[in-house]
Coordinates of C-alpha atoms in Angstrom, one line a residue:
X1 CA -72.1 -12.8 -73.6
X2 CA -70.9 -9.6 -72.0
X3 CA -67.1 -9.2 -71.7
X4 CA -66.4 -7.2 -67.8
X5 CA -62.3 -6.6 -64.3
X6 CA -47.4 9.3 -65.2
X7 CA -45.2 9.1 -68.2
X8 CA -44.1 6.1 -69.8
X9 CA -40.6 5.2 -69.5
X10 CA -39.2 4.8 -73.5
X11 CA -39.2 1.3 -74.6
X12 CA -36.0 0.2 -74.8
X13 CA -35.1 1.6 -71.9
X14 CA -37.8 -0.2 -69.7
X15 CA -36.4 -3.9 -71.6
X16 CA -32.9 -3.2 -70.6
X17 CA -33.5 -3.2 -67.6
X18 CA -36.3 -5.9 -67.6
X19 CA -35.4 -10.6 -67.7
X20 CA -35.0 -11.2 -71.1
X21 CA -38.5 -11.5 -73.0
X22 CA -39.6 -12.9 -76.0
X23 CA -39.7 -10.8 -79.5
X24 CA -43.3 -12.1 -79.8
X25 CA -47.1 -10.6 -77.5
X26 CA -48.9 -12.7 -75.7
X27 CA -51.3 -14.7 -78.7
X28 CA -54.9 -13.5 -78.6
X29 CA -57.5 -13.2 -81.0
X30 CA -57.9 -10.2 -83.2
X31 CA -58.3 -6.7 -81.8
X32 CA -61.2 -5.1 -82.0
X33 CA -60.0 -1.3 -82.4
X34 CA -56.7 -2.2 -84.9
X35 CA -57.4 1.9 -85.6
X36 CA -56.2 3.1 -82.1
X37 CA -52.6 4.3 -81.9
X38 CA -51.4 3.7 -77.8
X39 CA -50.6 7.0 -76.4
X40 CA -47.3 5.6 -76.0
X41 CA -45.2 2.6 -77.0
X42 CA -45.8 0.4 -73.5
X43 CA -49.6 0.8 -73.4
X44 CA -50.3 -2.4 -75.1
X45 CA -49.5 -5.9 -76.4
X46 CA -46.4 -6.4 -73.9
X47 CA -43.7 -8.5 -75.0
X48 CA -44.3 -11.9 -74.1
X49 CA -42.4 -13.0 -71.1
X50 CA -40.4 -16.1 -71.6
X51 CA -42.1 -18.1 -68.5
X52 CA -41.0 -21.8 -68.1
X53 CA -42.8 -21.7 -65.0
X54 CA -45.5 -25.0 -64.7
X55 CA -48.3 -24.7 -62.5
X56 CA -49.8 -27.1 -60.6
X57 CA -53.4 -27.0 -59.6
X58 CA -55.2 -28.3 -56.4
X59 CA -58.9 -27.9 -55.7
X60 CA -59.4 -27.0 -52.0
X61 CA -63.1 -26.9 -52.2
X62 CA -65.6 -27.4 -54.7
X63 CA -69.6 -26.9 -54.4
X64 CA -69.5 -23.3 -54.5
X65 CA -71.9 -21.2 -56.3
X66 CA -70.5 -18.9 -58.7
X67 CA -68.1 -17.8 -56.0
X68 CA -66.9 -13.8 -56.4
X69 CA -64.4 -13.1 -53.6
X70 CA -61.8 -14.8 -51.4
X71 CA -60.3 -13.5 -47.8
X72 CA -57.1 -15.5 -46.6
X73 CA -57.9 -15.8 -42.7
X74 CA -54.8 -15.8 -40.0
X75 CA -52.5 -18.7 -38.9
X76 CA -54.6 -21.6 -40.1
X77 CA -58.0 -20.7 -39.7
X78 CA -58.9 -21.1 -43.8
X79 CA -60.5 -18.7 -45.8
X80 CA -63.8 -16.6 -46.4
X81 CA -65.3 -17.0 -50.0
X82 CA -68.6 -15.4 -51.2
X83 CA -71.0 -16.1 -53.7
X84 CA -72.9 -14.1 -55.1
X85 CA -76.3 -15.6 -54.5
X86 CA -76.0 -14.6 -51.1
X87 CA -73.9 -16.6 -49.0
X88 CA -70.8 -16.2 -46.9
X89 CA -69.2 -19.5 -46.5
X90 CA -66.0 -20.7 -44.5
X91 CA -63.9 -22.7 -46.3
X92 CA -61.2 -25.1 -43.8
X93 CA -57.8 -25.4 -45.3
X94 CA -58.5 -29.2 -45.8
X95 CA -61.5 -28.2 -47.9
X96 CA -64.5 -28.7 -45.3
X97 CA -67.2 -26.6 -46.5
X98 CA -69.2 -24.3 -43.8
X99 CA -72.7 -23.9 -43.6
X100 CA -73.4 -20.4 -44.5
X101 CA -72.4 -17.4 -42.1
X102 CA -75.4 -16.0 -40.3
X103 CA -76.0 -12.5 -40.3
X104 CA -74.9 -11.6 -43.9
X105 CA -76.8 -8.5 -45.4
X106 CA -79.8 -8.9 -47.6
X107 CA -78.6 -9.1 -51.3
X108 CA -80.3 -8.4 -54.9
X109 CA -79.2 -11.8 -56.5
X110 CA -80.1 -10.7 -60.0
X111 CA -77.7 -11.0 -63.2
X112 CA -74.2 -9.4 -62.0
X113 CA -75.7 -8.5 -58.7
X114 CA -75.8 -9.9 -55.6
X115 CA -72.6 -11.1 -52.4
X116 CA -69.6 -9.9 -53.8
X117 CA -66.6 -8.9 -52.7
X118 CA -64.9 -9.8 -48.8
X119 CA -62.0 -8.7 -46.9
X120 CA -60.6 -8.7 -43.2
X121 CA -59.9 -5.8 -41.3
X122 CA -56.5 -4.5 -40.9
X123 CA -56.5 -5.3 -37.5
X124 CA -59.0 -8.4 -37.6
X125 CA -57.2 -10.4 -35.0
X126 CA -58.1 -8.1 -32.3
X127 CA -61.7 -6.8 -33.8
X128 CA -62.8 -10.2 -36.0
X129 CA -64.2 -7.3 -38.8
X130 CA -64.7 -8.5 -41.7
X131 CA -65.9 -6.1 -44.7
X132 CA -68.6 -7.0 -47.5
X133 CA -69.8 -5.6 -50.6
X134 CA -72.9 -6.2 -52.1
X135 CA -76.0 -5.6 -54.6
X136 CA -77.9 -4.0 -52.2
X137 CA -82.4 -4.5 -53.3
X138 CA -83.6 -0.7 -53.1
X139 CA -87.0 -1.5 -53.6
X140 CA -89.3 -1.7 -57.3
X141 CA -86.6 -3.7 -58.7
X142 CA -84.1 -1.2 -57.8
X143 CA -80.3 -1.8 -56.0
X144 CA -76.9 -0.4 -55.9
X145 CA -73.2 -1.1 -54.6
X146 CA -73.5 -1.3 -50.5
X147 CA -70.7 -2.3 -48.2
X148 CA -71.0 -3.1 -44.5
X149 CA -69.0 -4.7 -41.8
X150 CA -69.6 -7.3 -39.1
X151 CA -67.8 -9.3 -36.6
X152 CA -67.1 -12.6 -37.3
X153 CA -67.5 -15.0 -34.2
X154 CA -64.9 -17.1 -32.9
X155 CA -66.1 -20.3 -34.4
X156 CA -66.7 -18.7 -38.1
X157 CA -70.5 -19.4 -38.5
X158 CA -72.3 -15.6 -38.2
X159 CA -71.6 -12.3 -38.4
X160 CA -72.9 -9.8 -35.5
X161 CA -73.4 -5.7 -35.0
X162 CA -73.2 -6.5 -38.8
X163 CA -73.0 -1.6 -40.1
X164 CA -73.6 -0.8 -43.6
X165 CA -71.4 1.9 -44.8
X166 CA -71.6 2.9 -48.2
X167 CA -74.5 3.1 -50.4
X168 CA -74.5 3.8 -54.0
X169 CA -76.4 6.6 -55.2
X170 CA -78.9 6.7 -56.6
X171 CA -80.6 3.4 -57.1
X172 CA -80.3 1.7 -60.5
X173 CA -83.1 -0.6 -62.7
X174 CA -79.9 -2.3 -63.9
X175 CA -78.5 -5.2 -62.2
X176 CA -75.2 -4.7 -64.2
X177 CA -71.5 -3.1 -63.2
X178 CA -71.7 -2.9 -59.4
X179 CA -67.7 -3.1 -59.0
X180 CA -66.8 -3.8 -55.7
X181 CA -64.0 -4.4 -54.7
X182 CA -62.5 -3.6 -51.4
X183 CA -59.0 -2.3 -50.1
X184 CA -57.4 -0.6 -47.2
X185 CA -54.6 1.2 -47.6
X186 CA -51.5 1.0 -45.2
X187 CA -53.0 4.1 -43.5
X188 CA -56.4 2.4 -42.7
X189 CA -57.9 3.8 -45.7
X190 CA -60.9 1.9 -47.2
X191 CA -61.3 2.3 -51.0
X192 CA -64.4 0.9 -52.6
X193 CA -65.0 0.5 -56.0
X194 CA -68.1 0.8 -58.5
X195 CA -69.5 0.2 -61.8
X196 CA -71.4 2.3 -64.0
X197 CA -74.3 0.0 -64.7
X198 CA -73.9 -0.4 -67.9
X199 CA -76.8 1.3 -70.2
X200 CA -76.0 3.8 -72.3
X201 CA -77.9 6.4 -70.3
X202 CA -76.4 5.4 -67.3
X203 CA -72.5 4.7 -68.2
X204 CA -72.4 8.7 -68.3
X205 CA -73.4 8.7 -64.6
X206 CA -69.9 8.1 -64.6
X207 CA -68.7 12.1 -64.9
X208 CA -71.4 12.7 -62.5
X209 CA -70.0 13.8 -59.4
X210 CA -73.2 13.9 -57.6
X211 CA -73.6 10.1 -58.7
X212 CA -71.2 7.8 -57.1
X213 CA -71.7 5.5 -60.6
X214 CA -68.3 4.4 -62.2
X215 CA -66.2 5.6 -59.1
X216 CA -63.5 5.1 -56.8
X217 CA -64.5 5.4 -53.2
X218 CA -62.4 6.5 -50.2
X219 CA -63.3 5.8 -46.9
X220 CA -62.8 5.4 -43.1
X221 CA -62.9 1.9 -41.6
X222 CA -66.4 3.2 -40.0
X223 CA -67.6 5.1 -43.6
X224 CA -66.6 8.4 -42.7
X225 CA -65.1 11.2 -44.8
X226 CA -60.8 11.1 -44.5
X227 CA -58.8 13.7 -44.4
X228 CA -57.2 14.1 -47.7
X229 CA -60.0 13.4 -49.8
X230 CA -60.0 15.8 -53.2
X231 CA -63.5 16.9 -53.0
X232 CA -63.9 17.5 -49.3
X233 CA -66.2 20.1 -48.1
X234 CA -68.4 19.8 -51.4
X235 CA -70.8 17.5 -49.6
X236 CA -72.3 14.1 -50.6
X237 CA -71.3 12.2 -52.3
X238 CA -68.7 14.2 -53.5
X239 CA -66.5 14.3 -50.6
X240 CA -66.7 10.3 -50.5
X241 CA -65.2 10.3 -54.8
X242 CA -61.4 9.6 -54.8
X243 CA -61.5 8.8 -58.6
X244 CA -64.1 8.9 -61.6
X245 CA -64.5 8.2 -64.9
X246 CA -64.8 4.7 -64.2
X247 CA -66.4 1.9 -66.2
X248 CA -66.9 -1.4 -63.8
X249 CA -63.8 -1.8 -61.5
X250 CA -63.8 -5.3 -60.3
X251 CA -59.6 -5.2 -59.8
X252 CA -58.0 -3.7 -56.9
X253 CA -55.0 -3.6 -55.4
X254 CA -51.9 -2.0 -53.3
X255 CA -48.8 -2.1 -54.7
X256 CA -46.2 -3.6 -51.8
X257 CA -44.1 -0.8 -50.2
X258 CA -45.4 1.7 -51.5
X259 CA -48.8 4.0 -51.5
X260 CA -49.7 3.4 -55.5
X261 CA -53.4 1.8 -55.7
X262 CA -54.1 0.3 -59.0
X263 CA -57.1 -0.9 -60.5
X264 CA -58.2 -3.3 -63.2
X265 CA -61.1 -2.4 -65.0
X266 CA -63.6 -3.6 -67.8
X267 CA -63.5 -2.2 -71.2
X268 CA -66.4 -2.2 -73.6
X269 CA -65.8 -4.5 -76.4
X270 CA -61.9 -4.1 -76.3
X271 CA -60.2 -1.9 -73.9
X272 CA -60.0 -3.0 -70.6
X273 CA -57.4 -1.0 -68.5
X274 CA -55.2 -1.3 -65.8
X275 CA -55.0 2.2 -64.3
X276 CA -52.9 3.9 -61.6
X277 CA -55.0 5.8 -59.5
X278 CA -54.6 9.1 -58.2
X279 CA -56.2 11.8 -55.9
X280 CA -58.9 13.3 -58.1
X281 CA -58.2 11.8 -61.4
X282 CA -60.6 11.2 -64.2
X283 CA -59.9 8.0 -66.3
X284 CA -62.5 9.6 -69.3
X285 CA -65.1 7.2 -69.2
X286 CA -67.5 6.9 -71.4
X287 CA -66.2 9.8 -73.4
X288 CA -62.9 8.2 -74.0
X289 CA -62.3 4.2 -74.7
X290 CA -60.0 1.7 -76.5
X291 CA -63.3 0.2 -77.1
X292 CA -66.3 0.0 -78.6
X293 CA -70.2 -1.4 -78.2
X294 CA -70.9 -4.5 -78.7
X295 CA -72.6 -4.3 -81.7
X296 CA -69.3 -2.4 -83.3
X297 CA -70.7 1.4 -83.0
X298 CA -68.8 3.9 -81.8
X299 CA -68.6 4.6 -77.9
X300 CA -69.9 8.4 -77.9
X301 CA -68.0 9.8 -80.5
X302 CA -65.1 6.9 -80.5
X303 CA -62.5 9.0 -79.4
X304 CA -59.6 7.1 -77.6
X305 CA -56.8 10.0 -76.8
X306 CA -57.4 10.5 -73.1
X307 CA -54.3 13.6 -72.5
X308 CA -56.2 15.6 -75.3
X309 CA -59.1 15.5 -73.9
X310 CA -58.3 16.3 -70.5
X311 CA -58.3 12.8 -69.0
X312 CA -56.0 10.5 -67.4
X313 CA -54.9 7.5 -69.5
X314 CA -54.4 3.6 -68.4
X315 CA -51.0 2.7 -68.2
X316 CA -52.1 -0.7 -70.1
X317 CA -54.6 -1.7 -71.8
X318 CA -56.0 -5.3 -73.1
X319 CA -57.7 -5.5 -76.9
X320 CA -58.9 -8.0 -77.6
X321 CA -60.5 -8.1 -73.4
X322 CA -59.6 -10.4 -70.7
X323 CA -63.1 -9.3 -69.0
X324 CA -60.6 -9.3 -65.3
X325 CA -62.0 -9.9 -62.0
X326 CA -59.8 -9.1 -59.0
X327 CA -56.0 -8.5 -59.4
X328 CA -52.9 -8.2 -56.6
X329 CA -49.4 -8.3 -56.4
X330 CA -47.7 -11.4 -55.6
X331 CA -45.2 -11.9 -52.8
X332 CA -44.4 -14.5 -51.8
X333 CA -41.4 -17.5 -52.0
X334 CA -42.9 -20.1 -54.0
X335 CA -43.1 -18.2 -57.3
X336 CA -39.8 -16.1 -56.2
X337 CA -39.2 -14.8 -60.2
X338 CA -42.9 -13.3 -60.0
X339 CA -41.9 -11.5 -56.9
X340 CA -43.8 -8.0 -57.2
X341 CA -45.2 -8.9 -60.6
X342 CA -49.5 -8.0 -61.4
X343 CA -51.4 -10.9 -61.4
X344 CA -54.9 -10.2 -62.8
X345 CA -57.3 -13.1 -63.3
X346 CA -59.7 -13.4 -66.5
X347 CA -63.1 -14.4 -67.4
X348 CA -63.3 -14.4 -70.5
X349 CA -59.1 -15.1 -71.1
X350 CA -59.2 -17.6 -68.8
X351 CA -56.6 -18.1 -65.7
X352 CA -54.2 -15.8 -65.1
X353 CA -52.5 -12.8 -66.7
X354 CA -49.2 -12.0 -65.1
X355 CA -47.4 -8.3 -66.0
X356 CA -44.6 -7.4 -65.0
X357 CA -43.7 -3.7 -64.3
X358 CA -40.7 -1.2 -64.3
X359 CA -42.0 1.4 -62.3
X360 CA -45.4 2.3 -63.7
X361 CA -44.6 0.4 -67.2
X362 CA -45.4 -2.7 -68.3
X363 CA -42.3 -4.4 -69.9
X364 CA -43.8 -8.1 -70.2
X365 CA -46.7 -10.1 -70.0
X366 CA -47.8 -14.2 -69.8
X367 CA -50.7 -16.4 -69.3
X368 CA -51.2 -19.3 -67.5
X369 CA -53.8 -21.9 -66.4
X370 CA -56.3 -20.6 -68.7
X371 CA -57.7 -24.0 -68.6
X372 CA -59.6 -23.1 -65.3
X373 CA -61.9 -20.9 -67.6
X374 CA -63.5 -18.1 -65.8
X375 CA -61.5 -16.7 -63.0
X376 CA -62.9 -14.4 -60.4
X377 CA -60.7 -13.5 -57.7
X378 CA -56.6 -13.9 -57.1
X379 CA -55.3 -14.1 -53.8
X380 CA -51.8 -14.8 -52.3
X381 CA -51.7 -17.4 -49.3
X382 CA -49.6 -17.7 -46.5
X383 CA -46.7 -20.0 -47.9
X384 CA -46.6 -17.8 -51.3
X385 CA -49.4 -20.7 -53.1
X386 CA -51.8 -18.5 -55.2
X387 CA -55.6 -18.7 -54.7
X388 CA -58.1 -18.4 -57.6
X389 CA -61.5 -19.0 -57.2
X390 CA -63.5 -19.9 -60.9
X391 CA -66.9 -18.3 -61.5
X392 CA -69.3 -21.1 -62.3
X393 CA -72.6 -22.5 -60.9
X394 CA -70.3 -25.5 -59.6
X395 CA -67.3 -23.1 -58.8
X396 CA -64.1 -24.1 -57.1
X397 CA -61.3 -22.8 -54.6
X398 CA -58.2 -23.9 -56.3
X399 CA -54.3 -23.7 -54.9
X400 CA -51.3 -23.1 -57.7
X401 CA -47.9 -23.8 -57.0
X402 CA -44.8 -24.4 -58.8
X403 CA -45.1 -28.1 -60.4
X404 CA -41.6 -28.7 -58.4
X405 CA -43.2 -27.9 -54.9
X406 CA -46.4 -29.5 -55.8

């Protein structure tokens, strides 16, 4: 099975001024690069966070078909969740399960590909826009990442003046790494995310910058170029690039009160990274990696030391793999002691991961409800509740709370 989602502050430094964590990691199997050294002591294999936090676990809906993103809708209106076959479905917030949303674009439902990520327009209660990404059928077998908006009608069952505004370039034979996730900035910014599609010929598409392969995207709300982009004026699709040297970026989020945007990407076999993203950056993919290929060779030449080589490293990095789908920050009151803290769900892990961060360092980590099995998306509710969704063929929508609130 395939495994996907500045200067460190000195160790004891960042645990002074961290709760009090445990001596011991987080347990996990063995690691599949034990030869890389991190490029600093906070890179990897956190202490373990002494949690005695019990989670509760509610099924909202069930039914859903491998379900890939989640969109909390305003007041009490319920929730948007995709699947990746192609359908858009409302979900009611006691559980009542839509018929699926007219107008949704055409989508290549082939391996990875096909609906994917959703999320509401800064200002959705005066337009109703709601944002999509995709696998978008190019013709001969052929697709790419695509995003597009529409407006959702008042009683939730289509989508109208529905505007595709990104395409991936060029096509791909590989239904494999599309990314996807979407975010908007507190500016209005929309960043989109994409994967390299995975072959070895293609992964290096990712240092292209006349491929937008293994990418972070910046965009208007209507697909235009932004001021502020680091490759204006080069044309397109350079100007769209805001970071390369990607992999598969399936995690995405803003960090609350401030304008750092992280992102959760798969490694190879070991490796996967949370980086902090900025203007212009390259993260070194493929050339760099904690990782390696599946069947133990040597990605490129193996190297791992991203500063030496000219590229930017992850502030953390996961070997053995969680494979992460989304991530966000939680705020919220029900789980006050997270407040501010990653949470970054896992498919191959399981559940959650939670990391929690001194500035740009991690200084703890913890798991929890790993018995869900694969996890998806993470998304905060209204009342501070966290949404998961789990990524099966009968998939759920499932509400956590403490196991005192429950």
């Amino acid at each position: 099975m395939l495994r996907q989602t500045a200067s460190a502050l000195g160790l004891t430094a960042a645990i002074a001024a961290a709760p009090v964590l445990a001596q011991d990691k987080v347990e996990e199997g063995p690691e599949e690069r034990p030869d890389v050294e991190p490029a600093f002591a906070e890179q990897t294999n956190a202490p373990a966070l002494d949690s005695d936090v019990e989670i509760a676990t509610q099924t909202i809906a069930g039914d859903l078909v491998h379900p890939w993103g989640i969109a909390v809708l305003p007041g009490d209106a319920g929730y948007l969740v995709t699947e990746r076959p192609g359908r858009l479905r409302h979900v009611a917030r006691d559980g009542t399960l839509s018929q699926p949303v007219e107008g949704v674009p055409e989508v290549y439902n082939e391996e990875q590909g096909g609906l994917l990520d959703v999320t509401l327009a800064p200002d959705f209660d005066e337009s109703r826009r709601v944002y999509l990404t995709y696998a978008k059928p190019m013709g001969d077998g052929m697709s790419g990442t695509a995003a597009a908006y529409g407006t959702l009608s008042e009683d939730r069952t289509r989508l109208t003046d529905v505007q595709e505004i990104f395409t991936q370039e060029p096509p791909s034979p590989t239904p494999m790494h599309y990314g996807s996730r979407l975010v908007f900035d507190g500016e209005g910014h929309l960043y989109i995310t994409t994967g390299e599609h995975f072959t070895e010929e293609e992964r290096h598409y990712a240092q292209d910058m006349d491929k937008t392969y293994g990418k972070v995207v910046r965009l208007t709300p209507e697909g235009e170029v932004p001021e502020g982009n680091p490759f204006a004026g080069q044309g397109t699709p350079q100007e769209q690039i805001w970071s390369l040297g990607h992999r598969n970026i399936q995690g995405a989020a803003m960090r609350p009160g401030t304008d750092e945007f992280w992102i959760i990407e798969h490694g190879p076999a070991g490796g996967d990274e949370l980086n902090l993203i900025k203007a212009g950056a390259n993260y070194g993919w493929p050339e760099v990696t904690y990782g390696k290929n599946y069947d133990g060779s040597p990605v490129t030449g193996g190297d791992y030391r991203h500063e030496e080589a000219g590229f930017t490293p992850p502030r953390y990095y996961w070997d053995p793999v969680i494979a992460p789908g989304d991530m966000t920050f939680y705020q919220g009151e029900l789980f006050a002691e997270w407040q501010g803290d990653v949470l970054a769900s896992g498919l191959v892990s399981g559940g959650l991961a939670r990391l929690e961060l001194d500035g740009p360092t991690v200084v703890g980590e913890d798991r929890h409800v790993s018995d869900l099995g694969r996890v998806r998306d993470v998304a905060i509710d209204q009342d501070g509740s966290i949404l998961v969704i789990t990524d099966y063929e009968d998939g759920r929508l499932v509400r956590l709370t403490p196991q005192s609130a429950s």
